[in-house]
C-alpha atoms as one frame of an Amber mdcrd trajectory, in Angstrom:
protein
   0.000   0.000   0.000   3.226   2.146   0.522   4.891   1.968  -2.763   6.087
   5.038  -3.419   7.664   5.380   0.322  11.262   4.566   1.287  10.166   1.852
   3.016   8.180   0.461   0.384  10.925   1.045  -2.069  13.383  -0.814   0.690
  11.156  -3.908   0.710  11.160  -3.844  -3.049  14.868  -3.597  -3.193  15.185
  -6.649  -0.903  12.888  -8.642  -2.756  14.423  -7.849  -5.739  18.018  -8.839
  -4.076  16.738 -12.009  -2.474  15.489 -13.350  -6.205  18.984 -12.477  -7.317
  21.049 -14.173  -5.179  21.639 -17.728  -5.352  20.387 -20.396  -2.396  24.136
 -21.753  -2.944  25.799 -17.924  -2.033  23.462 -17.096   0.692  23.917 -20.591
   2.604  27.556 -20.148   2.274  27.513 -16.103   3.454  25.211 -17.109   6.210
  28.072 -19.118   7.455  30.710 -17.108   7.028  28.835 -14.327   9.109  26.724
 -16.143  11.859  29.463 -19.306  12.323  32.407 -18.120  11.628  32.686 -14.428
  12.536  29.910 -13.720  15.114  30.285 -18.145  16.583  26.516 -18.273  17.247
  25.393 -20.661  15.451  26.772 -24.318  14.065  28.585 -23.873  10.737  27.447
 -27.073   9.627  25.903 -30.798  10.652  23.697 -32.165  12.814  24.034 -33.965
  16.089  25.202 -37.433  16.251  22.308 -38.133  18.946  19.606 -36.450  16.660
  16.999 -35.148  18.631  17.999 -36.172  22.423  19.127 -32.366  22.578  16.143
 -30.516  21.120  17.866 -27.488  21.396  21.373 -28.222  20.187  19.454 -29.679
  17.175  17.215 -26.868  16.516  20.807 -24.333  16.981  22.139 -26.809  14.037
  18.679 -26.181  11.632  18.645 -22.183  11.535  21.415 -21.418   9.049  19.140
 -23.850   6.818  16.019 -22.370   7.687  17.275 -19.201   7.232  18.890 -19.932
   3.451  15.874 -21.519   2.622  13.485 -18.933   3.705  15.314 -15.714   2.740
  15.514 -17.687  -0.807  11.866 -18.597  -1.075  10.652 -15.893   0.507  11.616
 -13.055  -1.496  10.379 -14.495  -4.600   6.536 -15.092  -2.525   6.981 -11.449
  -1.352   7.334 -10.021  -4.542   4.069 -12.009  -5.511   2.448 -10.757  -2.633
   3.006  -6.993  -3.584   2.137  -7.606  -7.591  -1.425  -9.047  -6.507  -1.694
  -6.498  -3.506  -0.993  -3.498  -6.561  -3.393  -5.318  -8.704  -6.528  -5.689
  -6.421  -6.012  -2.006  -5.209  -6.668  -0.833  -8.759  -9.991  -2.381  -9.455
 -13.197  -1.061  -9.771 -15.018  -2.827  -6.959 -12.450  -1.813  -4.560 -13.176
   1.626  -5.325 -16.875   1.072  -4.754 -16.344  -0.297  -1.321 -13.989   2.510
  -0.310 -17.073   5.005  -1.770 -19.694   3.187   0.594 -17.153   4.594   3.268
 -14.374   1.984   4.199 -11.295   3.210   4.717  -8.565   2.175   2.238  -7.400
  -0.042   4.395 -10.027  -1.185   5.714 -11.513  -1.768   2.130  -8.454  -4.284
   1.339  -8.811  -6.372   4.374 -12.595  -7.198   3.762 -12.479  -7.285   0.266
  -9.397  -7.810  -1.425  -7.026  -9.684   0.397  -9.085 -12.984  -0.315  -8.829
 -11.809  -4.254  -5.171 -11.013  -3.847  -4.809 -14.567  -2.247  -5.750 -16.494
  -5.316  -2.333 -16.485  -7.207  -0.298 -16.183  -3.727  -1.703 -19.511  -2.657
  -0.621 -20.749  -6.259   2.622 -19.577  -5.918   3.402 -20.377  -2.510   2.390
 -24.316  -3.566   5.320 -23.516  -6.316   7.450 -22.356  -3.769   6.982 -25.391
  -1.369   7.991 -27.942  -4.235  10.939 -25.738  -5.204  12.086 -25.914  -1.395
  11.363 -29.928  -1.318  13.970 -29.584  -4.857  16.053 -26.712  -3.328  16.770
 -28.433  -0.229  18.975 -30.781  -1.939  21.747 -27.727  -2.225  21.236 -26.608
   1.335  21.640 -30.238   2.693  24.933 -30.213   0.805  26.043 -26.875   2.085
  25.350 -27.496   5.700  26.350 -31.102   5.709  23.164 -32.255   6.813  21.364
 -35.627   6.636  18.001 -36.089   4.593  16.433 -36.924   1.032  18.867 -34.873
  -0.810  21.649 -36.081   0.701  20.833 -39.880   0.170  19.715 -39.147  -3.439
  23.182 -37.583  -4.070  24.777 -40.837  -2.256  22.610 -43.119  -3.630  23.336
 -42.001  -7.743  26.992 -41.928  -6.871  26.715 -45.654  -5.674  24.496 -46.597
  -8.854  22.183 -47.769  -6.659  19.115 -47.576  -9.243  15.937 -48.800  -7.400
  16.986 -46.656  -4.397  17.221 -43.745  -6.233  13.667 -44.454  -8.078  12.404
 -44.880  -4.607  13.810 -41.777  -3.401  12.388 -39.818  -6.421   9.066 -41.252
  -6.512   8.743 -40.097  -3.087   9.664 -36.448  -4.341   7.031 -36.505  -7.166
   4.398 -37.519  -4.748   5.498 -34.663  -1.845   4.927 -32.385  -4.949   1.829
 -34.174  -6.039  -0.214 -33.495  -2.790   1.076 -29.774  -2.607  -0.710 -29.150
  -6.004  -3.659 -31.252  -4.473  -3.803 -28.983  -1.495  -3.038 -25.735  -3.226
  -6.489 -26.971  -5.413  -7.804 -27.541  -2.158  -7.320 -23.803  -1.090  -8.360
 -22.225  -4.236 -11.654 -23.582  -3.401 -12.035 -22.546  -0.126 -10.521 -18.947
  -0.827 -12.535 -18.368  -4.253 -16.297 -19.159  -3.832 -16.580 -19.580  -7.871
 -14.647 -22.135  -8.129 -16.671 -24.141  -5.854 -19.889 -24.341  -8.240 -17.345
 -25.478 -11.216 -17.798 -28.858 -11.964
């Protein structure tokens, strides 16, 4: 709604500099800044217990969290602002704000479910892409998962594993499209009379 501010502008910039930069680079800088120079965080692995130390383990997953969600989450946010610019130019939004709600208030009731249709879509993108993505960030931070034993598993040749493993990835991605249709329905009331 702020667009033209410096704020606005600022959020626009970051979005613009989080699609830019590669999951690879910003796992890797991550490191070097919150590991390395600062020591607050675990440069890389996981513990050799797993999950006896909830917290030591949880210390071990923010670098990846963080790679993966400064990654993902630009691209969402700068889907969230084109569909936010879009509803706020259409003609029923003007109507509502001339039967007296605010401009804000106008958006909340009445646009943000309209704005929501292609966020939900994307966001369902964006999921798969981090079940794909997470493949690099596993590799970066030495951690154990799907990625890692896919990587493993094509070195050793091991063909029926690797089917298995990527079978399971096609059908984490099938159900995300599933429930992505899912949402559309509940969020846009026409496309529950479609057939």
């Amino acid at each position: 709604m702020r667009r033209d501010s410096r704020l606005g502008g600022a959020v626009n910039a970051l979005g613009q500099l989080g699609i830019a930069l590669p999951t690879l680079w910003v796992g890797l800088l991550l490191v070097v800044v919150f590991a390395v120079q600062i020591r607050w965080l675990p440069a890389q692995g996981f513990p050799v217990d797993g999950w006896a130390e909830p917290g030591q383990a949880l210390r071990s997953l923010v670098l990846p969290w963080l790679t993966l969600a400064l990654s993902e989450g630009a691209v969402l946010l700068r889907f969230v602002r084109s569909a936010v610019l879009e509803v706020l130019h259409q003609d029923w939004l003007r109507t509502a704000r001339a039967k007296g709600h605010t401009r804000t208030g106008a958006l909340v009731r009445h646009g943000l479910r309209n704005a929501a249709v292609p966020v939900v879509s994307v966001l369902g993108l964006q999921i798969a892409a981090l079940v794909a993505g997470a493949v690099v960030v596993e590799q970066v931070f030495v951690l154990p998962g799907v990625g890692q034993m896919l990587i493993t598993d094509v070195g050793n040749r091991d063909l029926d594993k690797v089917q298995g493993e990527i079978l399971l990835l096609t059908g984490a991605v099938l159900v995300i499209g599933f429930l992505v249709d899912l949402a559309h329905r509940l969020i846009d009331p026409r496309l529950r009379s479609a057939v």
